[in-house]
mmCIF file of C-alpha atoms in Angstrom:
data_model
loop_
_atom_site.group_PDB
_atom_site.id
_atom_site.type_symbol
_atom_site.label_atom_id
_atom_site.label_comp_id
_atom_site.label_asym_id
_atom_site.label_seq_id
_atom_site.Cartn_x
_atom_site.Cartn_y
_atom_site.Cartn_z
ATOM 1 C CA UNK L 1 44.795 12.579 66.798
ATOM 2 C CA UNK L 2 46.844 14.694 64.860
ATOM 3 C CA UNK L 3 50.085 13.152 63.061
ATOM 4 C CA UNK L 4 51.514 16.414 63.882
ATOM 5 C CA UNK L 5 55.105 16.932 62.205
ATOM 6 C CA UNK L 6 54.795 13.703 60.360
ATOM 7 C CA UNK L 7 53.530 13.891 56.415
ATOM 8 C CA UNK L 8 50.558 11.311 55.858
ATOM 9 C CA UNK L 9 52.246 10.195 52.485
ATOM 10 C CA UNK L 10 54.845 8.556 54.713
ATOM 11 C CA UNK L 11 52.773 6.200 56.490
ATOM 12 C CA UNK L 12 52.706 2.338 54.438
ATOM 13 C CA UNK L 13 50.349 -0.342 54.947
ATOM 14 C CA UNK L 14 51.991 -3.666 55.197
ATOM 15 C CA UNK L 15 52.440 -5.142 51.699
ATOM 16 C CA UNK L 16 49.850 -7.764 50.012
ATOM 17 C CA UNK L 17 50.560 -11.329 49.496
ATOM 18 C CA UNK L 18 52.296 -13.301 52.235
ATOM 19 C CA UNK L 19 51.545 -11.024 55.727
ATOM 20 C CA UNK L 20 53.617 -11.615 58.251
ATOM 21 C CA UNK L 21 52.556 -11.179 62.039
ATOM 22 C CA UNK L 22 55.283 -8.785 62.409
ATOM 23 C CA UNK L 23 54.072 -6.138 59.778
ATOM 24 C CA UNK L 24 51.398 -4.579 61.590
ATOM 25 C CA UNK L 25 49.396 -1.238 61.022
ATOM 26 C CA UNK L 26 50.624 1.393 59.280
ATOM 27 C CA UNK L 27 54.510 2.127 59.426
ATOM 28 C CA UNK L 28 56.429 5.584 59.144
ATOM 29 C CA UNK L 29 59.662 7.219 59.965
ATOM 30 C CA UNK L 30 59.992 10.130 62.594
ATOM 31 C CA UNK L 31 62.562 12.366 62.898
ATOM 32 C CA UNK L 32 63.834 13.531 66.356
ATOM 33 C CA UNK L 33 66.897 14.946 67.350
ATOM 34 C CA UNK L 34 68.602 14.106 63.906
ATOM 35 C CA UNK L 35 68.048 10.852 64.576
ATOM 36 C CA UNK L 36 65.326 8.452 62.708
ATOM 37 C CA UNK L 37 62.872 6.722 64.286
ATOM 38 C CA UNK L 38 60.778 3.786 63.130
ATOM 39 C CA UNK L 39 56.855 3.515 64.180
ATOM 40 C CA UNK L 40 53.664 2.430 63.219
ATOM 41 C CA UNK L 41 50.113 2.802 64.147
ATOM 42 C CA UNK L 42 46.739 0.513 63.798
ATOM 43 C CA UNK L 43 42.868 1.112 65.138
ATOM 44 C CA UNK L 44 40.527 3.804 65.176
ATOM 45 C CA UNK L 45 41.653 7.135 65.090
ATOM 46 C CA UNK L 46 39.475 8.118 67.715
ATOM 47 C CA UNK L 47 40.400 5.653 70.053
ATOM 48 C CA UNK L 48 42.416 6.517 73.270
ATOM 49 C CA UNK L 49 46.151 6.249 71.939
ATOM 50 C CA UNK L 50 48.326 3.116 73.703
ATOM 51 C CA UNK L 51 51.623 3.064 72.872
ATOM 52 C CA UNK L 52 53.434 -0.189 72.776
ATOM 53 C CA UNK L 53 57.054 -0.480 73.652
ATOM 54 C CA UNK L 54 58.929 -3.371 73.658
ATOM 55 C CA UNK L 55 61.880 -4.784 75.509
ATOM 56 C CA UNK L 56 65.718 -4.813 75.457
ATOM 57 C CA UNK L 57 66.868 -6.528 71.473
ATOM 58 C CA UNK L 58 63.327 -6.366 70.379
ATOM 59 C CA UNK L 59 61.283 -3.964 68.508
ATOM 60 C CA UNK L 60 57.450 -2.974 67.736
ATOM 61 C CA UNK L 61 57.607 -6.321 65.935
ATOM 62 C CA UNK L 62 57.571 -8.129 68.816
ATOM 63 C CA UNK L 63 54.017 -6.824 69.694
ATOM 64 C CA UNK L 64 52.864 -9.003 66.590
ATOM 65 C CA UNK L 65 50.348 -10.892 69.023
ATOM 66 C CA UNK L 66 49.043 -7.770 70.471
ATOM 67 C CA UNK L 67 48.218 -4.604 68.436
ATOM 68 C CA UNK L 68 45.465 -5.973 66.443
ATOM 69 C CA UNK L 69 43.629 -7.092 68.984
ATOM 70 C CA UNK L 70 43.969 -4.011 71.097
ATOM 71 C CA UNK L 71 42.815 -2.135 68.121
ATOM 72 C CA UNK L 72 39.639 -4.105 68.383
ATOM 73 C CA UNK L 73 38.990 -3.399 71.885
ATOM 74 C CA UNK L 74 38.947 -0.109 70.641
ATOM 75 C CA UNK L 75 42.616 1.591 70.715
ATOM 76 C CA UNK L 76 44.582 3.632 68.763
ATOM 77 C CA UNK L 77 47.526 1.450 69.106
ATOM 78 C CA UNK L 78 50.979 2.968 68.135
ATOM 79 C CA UNK L 79 54.326 0.972 68.357
ATOM 80 C CA UNK L 80 57.851 2.778 68.541
ATOM 81 C CA UNK L 81 61.342 1.284 68.171
ATOM 82 C CA UNK L 82 63.597 3.224 70.517
ATOM 83 C CA UNK L 83 66.625 4.511 69.572
ATOM 84 C CA UNK L 84 69.244 2.037 69.129
ATOM 85 C CA UNK L 85 66.516 -0.545 68.512
ATOM 86 C CA UNK L 86 64.474 -2.312 65.313
ATOM 87 C CA UNK L 87 64.253 0.241 62.466
ATOM 88 C CA UNK L 88 65.338 3.003 64.247
ATOM 89 C CA UNK L 89 68.798 4.589 64.324
ATOM 90 C CA UNK L 90 71.777 2.822 66.027
ATOM 91 C CA UNK L 91 74.270 5.832 67.400
ATOM 92 C CA UNK L 92 77.066 5.217 68.879
ATOM 93 C CA UNK L 93 78.345 6.198 72.595
ATOM 94 C CA UNK L 94 77.945 10.321 73.390
ATOM 95 C CA UNK L 95 78.959 11.407 76.487
ATOM 96 C CA UNK L 96 76.827 14.456 76.264
ATOM 97 C CA UNK L 97 73.843 12.283 75.239
ATOM 98 C CA UNK L 98 74.066 9.123 76.822
ATOM 99 C CA UNK L 99 71.590 5.538 75.653
ATOM 100 C CA UNK L 100 69.326 5.283 78.546
ATOM 101 C CA UNK L 101 66.007 4.839 79.838
ATOM 102 C CA UNK L 102 66.459 8.964 80.232
ATOM 103 C CA UNK L 103 66.770 9.407 76.517
ATOM 104 C CA UNK L 104 64.382 6.413 75.740
ATOM 105 C CA UNK L 105 61.540 8.557 78.052
ATOM 106 C CA UNK L 106 62.570 12.237 76.087
ATOM 107 C CA UNK L 107 62.117 10.526 72.820
ATOM 108 C CA UNK L 108 58.805 8.882 73.737
ATOM 109 C CA UNK L 109 57.854 11.843 75.332
ATOM 110 C CA UNK L 110 58.399 14.092 72.129
ATOM 111 C CA UNK L 111 56.683 11.463 70.447
ATOM 112 C CA UNK L 112 53.560 11.487 72.299
ATOM 113 C CA UNK L 113 53.542 15.253 71.808
ATOM 114 C CA UNK L 114 54.835 15.540 67.999
ATOM 115 C CA UNK L 115 53.138 12.437 66.411
ATOM 116 C CA UNK L 116 50.450 10.944 68.619
ATOM 117 C CA UNK L 117 49.014 14.177 69.816
ATOM 118 C CA UNK L 118 48.511 13.392 73.006
ATOM 119 C CA UNK L 119 48.215 16.354 75.283
ATOM 120 C CA UNK L 120 47.077 16.833 79.027
ATOM 121 C CA UNK L 121 43.226 16.551 78.013
ATOM 122 C CA UNK L 122 43.829 13.026 75.922
ATOM 123 C CA UNK L 123 46.934 11.436 77.726
ATOM 124 C CA UNK L 124 47.892 8.560 76.468
ATOM 125 C CA UNK L 125 48.121 4.805 78.063
ATOM 126 C CA UNK L 126 51.846 3.431 77.827
ATOM 127 C CA UNK L 127 52.447 -0.731 77.870
ATOM 128 C CA UNK L 128 56.162 -1.597 78.343
ATOM 129 C CA UNK L 129 57.905 -4.965 77.828
ATOM 130 C CA UNK L 130 61.054 -5.085 79.872
ATOM 131 C CA UNK L 131 63.157 -2.387 78.932
ATOM 132 C CA UNK L 132 59.895 -1.108 77.490
ATOM 133 C CA UNK L 133 58.214 -1.005 81.014
ATOM 134 C CA UNK L 134 61.384 1.156 82.535
ATOM 135 C CA UNK L 135 61.072 3.393 79.346
ATOM 136 C CA UNK L 136 57.310 3.788 80.648
ATOM 137 C CA UNK L 137 57.873 4.471 84.048
ATOM 138 C CA UNK L 138 60.669 7.131 83.500
ATOM 139 C CA UNK L 139 58.441 8.572 81.105
ATOM 140 C CA UNK L 140 55.622 8.965 83.680
ATOM 141 C CA UNK L 141 57.816 11.024 86.215
ATOM 142 C CA UNK L 142 59.151 12.984 82.989
ATOM 143 C CA UNK L 143 56.200 13.791 81.697
ATOM 144 C CA UNK L 144 52.832 13.038 83.331
ATOM 145 C CA UNK L 145 50.685 14.996 81.972
ATOM 146 C CA UNK L 146 51.357 12.745 78.945
ATOM 147 C CA UNK L 147 50.442 9.714 80.297
ATOM 148 C CA UNK L 148 47.256 8.164 81.717
ATOM 149 C CA UNK L 149 48.475 4.956 82.603
ATOM 150 C CA UNK L 150 51.663 2.619 83.021
ATOM 151 C CA UNK L 151 51.889 -0.831 82.413
ATOM 152 C CA UNK L 152 55.336 -2.535 82.723
ATOM 153 C CA UNK L 153 55.362 -6.693 82.097
ATOM 154 C CA UNK L 154 57.718 -6.852 83.555
ATOM 155 C CA UNK L 155 59.482 -4.306 85.173
ATOM 156 C CA UNK L 156 63.464 -4.435 85.401
ATOM 157 C CA UNK L 157 66.267 -3.022 86.309
ATOM 158 C CA UNK L 158 69.614 -4.420 88.735
ATOM 159 C CA UNK L 159 68.935 -1.792 91.463
ATOM 160 C CA UNK L 160 65.436 -3.697 92.088
ATOM 161 C CA UNK L 161 67.547 -6.882 93.188
ATOM 162 C CA UNK L 162 70.637 -4.640 94.495
ATOM 163 C CA UNK L 163 69.683 -1.115 95.483
ATOM 164 C CA UNK L 164 72.400 1.604 95.038
ATOM 165 C CA UNK L 165 73.974 3.326 97.833
ATOM 166 C CA UNK L 166 72.691 6.893 98.164
ATOM 167 C CA UNK L 167 76.472 8.194 98.081
ATOM 168 C CA UNK L 168 79.704 6.490 96.324
ATOM 169 C CA UNK L 169 82.900 7.967 97.342
ATOM 170 C CA UNK L 170 84.200 10.531 95.612
ATOM 171 C CA UNK L 171 87.297 8.115 94.008
ATOM 172 C CA UNK L 172 85.158 5.625 92.654
ATOM 173 C CA UNK L 173 82.755 8.411 91.227
ATOM 174 C CA UNK L 174 85.908 9.396 89.275
ATOM 175 C CA UNK L 175 86.877 6.018 88.415
ATOM 176 C CA UNK L 176 83.983 4.666 87.578
ATOM 177 C CA UNK L 177 83.078 6.203 84.037
ATOM 178 C CA UNK L 178 86.351 5.747 82.658
ATOM 179 C CA UNK L 179 86.781 2.245 83.729
ATOM 180 C CA UNK L 180 83.135 1.394 82.208
ATOM 181 C CA UNK L 181 83.884 2.908 79.123
ATOM 182 C CA UNK L 182 87.210 1.685 78.536
ATOM 183 C CA UNK L 183 85.608 -2.273 79.476
ATOM 184 C CA UNK L 184 82.885 -1.851 76.552
ATOM 185 C CA UNK L 185 85.477 -0.635 74.403
ATOM 186 C CA UNK L 186 87.581 -3.501 74.459
ATOM 187 C CA UNK L 187 84.620 -6.081 74.023
ATOM 188 C CA UNK L 188 84.901 -7.168 70.575
ATOM 189 C CA UNK L 189 81.369 -6.492 69.970
ATOM 190 C CA UNK L 190 82.040 -6.026 66.117
ATOM 191 C CA UNK L 191 82.640 -9.713 66.245
ATOM 192 C CA UNK L 192 80.247 -11.277 68.660
ATOM 193 C CA UNK L 193 77.341 -9.622 67.640
ATOM 194 C CA UNK L 194 77.320 -11.131 63.847
ATOM 195 C CA UNK L 195 78.132 -14.236 65.405
ATOM 196 C CA UNK L 196 75.149 -14.258 67.911
ATOM 197 C CA UNK L 197 73.151 -13.293 65.484
ATOM 198 C CA UNK L 198 73.964 -15.869 62.786
ATOM 199 C CA UNK L 199 74.172 -19.280 64.650
ATOM 200 C CA UNK L 200 72.130 -21.301 67.401
ATOM 201 C CA UNK L 201 73.533 -18.731 69.850
ATOM 202 C CA UNK L 202 70.770 -16.611 69.399
ATOM 203 C CA UNK L 203 67.674 -18.980 69.913
ATOM 204 C CA UNK L 204 69.425 -20.320 73.175
ATOM 205 C CA UNK L 205 69.630 -16.820 74.661
ATOM 206 C CA UNK L 206 65.848 -16.126 73.381
ATOM 207 C CA UNK L 207 64.634 -19.525 74.997
ATOM 208 C CA UNK L 208 65.771 -18.324 78.132
ATOM 209 C CA UNK L 209 62.768 -15.434 77.664
ATOM 210 C CA UNK L 210 60.095 -17.875 77.418
ATOM 211 C CA UNK L 211 58.557 -20.906 79.052
ATOM 212 C CA UNK L 212 57.674 -22.733 76.282
ATOM 213 C CA UNK L 213 59.801 -23.701 73.292
ATOM 214 C CA UNK L 214 60.266 -21.414 70.898
ATOM 215 C CA UNK L 215 62.607 -23.843 68.506
ATOM 216 C CA UNK L 216 60.290 -23.770 65.410
ATOM 217 C CA UNK L 217 59.182 -19.888 65.689
ATOM 218 C CA UNK L 218 61.274 -18.578 62.983
ATOM 219 C CA UNK L 219 59.238 -15.429 63.083
ATOM 220 C CA UNK L 220 60.647 -14.838 66.304
ATOM 221 C CA UNK L 221 64.009 -15.492 65.760
ATOM 222 C CA UNK L 222 64.254 -13.340 62.477
ATOM 223 C CA UNK L 223 62.775 -10.268 64.241
ATOM 224 C CA UNK L 224 65.113 -10.052 66.735
ATOM 225 C CA UNK L 225 68.069 -11.382 64.335
ATOM 226 C CA UNK L 226 67.546 -8.376 61.815
ATOM 227 C CA UNK L 227 68.297 -5.316 63.661
ATOM 228 C CA UNK L 228 71.543 -7.173 65.282
ATOM 229 C CA UNK L 229 72.656 -7.600 61.882
ATOM 230 C CA UNK L 230 72.975 -4.273 60.854
ATOM 231 C CA UNK L 231 76.249 -2.406 60.781
ATOM 232 C CA UNK L 232 75.928 0.219 63.523
ATOM 233 C CA UNK L 233 74.266 -2.660 66.083
ATOM 234 C CA UNK L 234 77.563 -3.205 67.657
ATOM 235 C CA UNK L 235 78.013 0.423 68.544
ATOM 236 C CA UNK L 236 74.609 1.221 69.573
ATOM 237 C CA UNK L 237 74.848 -2.093 72.345
ATOM 238 C CA UNK L 238 77.795 -0.482 73.197
ATOM 239 C CA UNK L 239 76.564 2.916 74.023
ATOM 240 C CA UNK L 240 73.581 1.569 75.441
ATOM 241 C CA UNK L 241 75.744 -0.290 77.838
ATOM 242 C CA UNK L 242 77.581 2.249 78.816
ATOM 243 C CA UNK L 243 74.431 4.345 79.056
ATOM 244 C CA UNK L 244 72.694 2.338 81.517
ATOM 245 C CA UNK L 245 75.655 1.457 83.430
ATOM 246 C CA UNK L 246 76.387 4.928 84.555
ATOM 247 C CA UNK L 247 72.729 6.140 85.159
ATOM 248 C CA UNK L 248 72.490 8.241 88.217
ATOM 249 C CA UNK L 249 70.509 6.613 90.730
ATOM 250 C CA UNK L 250 67.706 8.934 90.072
ATOM 251 C CA UNK L 251 67.205 7.203 87.089
ATOM 252 C CA UNK L 252 66.915 3.690 88.488
ATOM 253 C CA UNK L 253 63.323 2.147 88.769
ATOM 254 C CA UNK L 254 63.008 2.293 92.796
ATOM 255 C CA UNK L 255 63.930 6.188 92.652
ATOM 256 C CA UNK L 256 61.082 6.500 89.981
ATOM 257 C CA UNK L 257 58.804 4.660 91.882
ATOM 258 C CA UNK L 258 59.258 6.225 94.700
ATOM 259 C CA UNK L 259 58.531 9.876 92.774
ATOM 260 C CA UNK L 260 55.496 8.588 91.406
ATOM 261 C CA UNK L 261 54.842 7.471 95.199
ATOM 262 C CA UNK L 262 54.373 11.264 96.209
ATOM 263 C CA UNK L 263 51.052 11.560 94.088
ATOM 264 C CA UNK L 264 49.930 7.312 93.765
ATOM 265 C CA UNK L 265 46.564 8.174 92.391
ATOM 266 C CA UNK L 266 47.777 10.729 89.620
ATOM 267 C CA UNK L 267 49.015 7.790 87.474
ATOM 268 C CA UNK L 268 47.743 3.965 87.787
ATOM 269 C CA UNK L 269 50.325 1.633 87.446
ATOM 270 C CA UNK L 270 50.309 -2.122 86.821
ATOM 271 C CA UNK L 271 52.400 -4.789 87.011
ATOM 272 C CA UNK L 272 52.432 -7.804 84.624
ATOM 273 C CA UNK L 273 54.613 -11.021 85.319
ATOM 274 C CA UNK L 274 55.157 -14.397 83.974
ATOM 275 C CA UNK L 275 54.898 -16.647 87.305
ATOM 276 C CA UNK L 276 57.987 -18.359 85.435
ATOM 277 C CA UNK L 277 60.230 -15.347 84.110
ATOM 278 C CA UNK L 278 63.861 -16.716 84.637
ATOM 279 C CA UNK L 279 65.413 -13.035 83.779
ATOM 280 C CA UNK L 280 63.348 -11.234 86.350
ATOM 281 C CA UNK L 281 61.927 -13.291 88.702
ATOM 282 C CA UNK L 282 58.558 -12.874 90.292
ATOM 283 C CA UNK L 283 59.580 -12.414 93.887
ATOM 284 C CA UNK L 284 61.128 -8.983 92.558
ATOM 285 C CA UNK L 285 57.219 -8.042 91.764
ATOM 286 C CA UNK L 286 56.088 -9.226 94.510
ATOM 287 C CA UNK L 287 58.399 -6.823 96.923
ATOM 288 C CA UNK L 288 57.706 -4.301 94.900
ATOM 289 C CA UNK L 289 53.757 -4.602 95.540
ATOM 290 C CA UNK L 290 55.074 -5.115 99.518
ATOM 291 C CA UNK L 291 57.121 -1.957 99.132
ATOM 292 C CA UNK L 292 54.518 0.432 97.195
ATOM 293 C CA UNK L 293 50.821 -1.238 98.148
ATOM 294 C CA UNK L 294 49.363 1.407 95.518
ATOM 295 C CA UNK L 295 50.689 -0.611 92.430
ATOM 296 C CA UNK L 296 48.877 -3.582 90.876
ATOM 297 C CA UNK L 297 50.271 -6.522 90.390
ATOM 298 C CA UNK L 298 48.887 -9.565 87.768
ATOM 299 C CA UNK L 299 50.944 -12.801 87.188
ATOM 300 C CA UNK L 300 50.280 -15.309 84.484
ATOM 301 C CA UNK L 301 50.565 -18.480 84.762
ATOM 302 C CA UNK L 302 52.802 -20.742 82.191
ATOM 303 C CA UNK L 303 54.580 -17.660 81.267
ATOM 304 C CA UNK L 304 58.349 -16.345 81.076
ATOM 305 C CA UNK L 305 59.952 -12.725 80.639
ATOM 306 C CA UNK L 306 57.485 -12.017 77.388
ATOM 307 C CA UNK L 307 54.032 -12.874 78.648
ATOM 308 C CA UNK L 308 52.670 -10.621 76.070
ATOM 309 C CA UNK L 309 54.271 -13.055 73.165
ATOM 310 C CA UNK L 310 54.035 -15.830 75.194
ATOM 311 C CA UNK L 311 50.635 -16.235 76.210
ATOM 312 C CA UNK L 312 49.170 -13.207 74.615
ATOM 313 C CA UNK L 313 45.127 -13.780 75.151
ATOM 314 C CA UNK L 314 45.723 -14.105 79.047
ATOM 315 C CA UNK L 315 48.191 -11.171 78.634
ATOM 316 C CA UNK L 316 45.060 -8.944 77.204
ATOM 317 C CA UNK L 317 42.431 -10.446 79.372
ATOM 318 C CA UNK L 318 44.441 -8.672 82.397
ATOM 319 C CA UNK L 319 45.419 -5.716 80.506
ATOM 320 C CA UNK L 320 42.068 -4.778 79.061
ATOM 321 C CA UNK L 321 40.290 -5.848 82.535
ATOM 322 C CA UNK L 322 42.290 -3.342 84.319
ATOM 323 C CA UNK L 323 42.515 -0.375 81.608
ATOM 324 C CA UNK L 324 38.403 -0.501 82.372
ATOM 325 C CA UNK L 325 38.706 -0.261 85.847
ATOM 326 C CA UNK L 326 41.528 2.542 85.703
ATOM 327 C CA UNK L 327 40.692 4.904 83.163
ATOM 328 C CA UNK L 328 36.825 4.789 82.788
ATOM 329 C CA UNK L 329 36.881 8.037 84.521
ATOM 330 C CA UNK L 330 39.643 9.870 82.401
ATOM 331 C CA UNK L 331 38.915 8.100 78.827
ATOM 332 C CA UNK L 332 36.919 10.887 77.013
ATOM 333 C CA UNK L 333 33.045 9.779 76.203
ATOM 334 C CA UNK L 334 33.827 9.255 72.191
ATOM 335 C CA UNK L 335 36.918 6.847 73.332
ATOM 336 C CA UNK L 336 34.727 4.448 75.702
ATOM 337 C CA UNK L 337 34.827 1.289 74.733
ATOM 338 C CA UNK L 338 31.379 -0.136 72.645
ATOM 339 C CA UNK L 339 30.258 3.411 71.944
#
């Protein structure tokens, strides 16, 4: 697939010597709306594009146990650092360009067109962990012509646990925005973020996302700590907290799924849940399946909120089997696995 606006010389392979698992693929940067985005790629050029989207606080590094294996299965695997995360730009709050899943979906849509070279004849598979799953779902609604399938592992959104009212009072609508902005500005994130990223508090927070112990996983700790230690991290966290809190109802997961339900056969959607997920309990996925039977749900045992990282072998088995069943008729002949 063509790397349209990206100079091929910008691609850099992970260095020789001691190579970390997080240094997978070839890396490059791409300018989108004046903001720098970091991305990476690995796998056969003729393979169907599969884009990996990280969760909150993570980056494309978090797919350290997945990218190479998915490339070996025949996919052209891309990883994108969403704006505000990883090595991508960390902007502050801008009321004209709120940092929420709508912005990340626009970033991803542009990435699919301009870097991946996806179009209606060669759509891409989107695989997201947590926030990345919500971004993938939003992109499927925004640009369904670019998306072959969506995998959310899992799908998070406070609105799934406490649905938003169809319409709020005029008084609340006027008060809500300035209240949220002021509350977030009063939080001393400039002090809290560096403190958390440099102490055991970070490991304690990360442990909540895993079923197994991560005490000795220094690589995991580093891939989350490094972006948090950037001088612009606090302002980006403030911006995305404001943006996500003030999203309209139409940008929440229930509303997005409802829009896809108008043609459930157009884009297949798989939900993957760790049975021991403490952040977004499995009951949320089970309720979604009851409400929208056209969705697929797979549960991975002995796994928490990050099944792709905690139980990669089981995750790959579930993902690749589901893709084989759902993409065979849509995949170009030359990109079918085994050919």
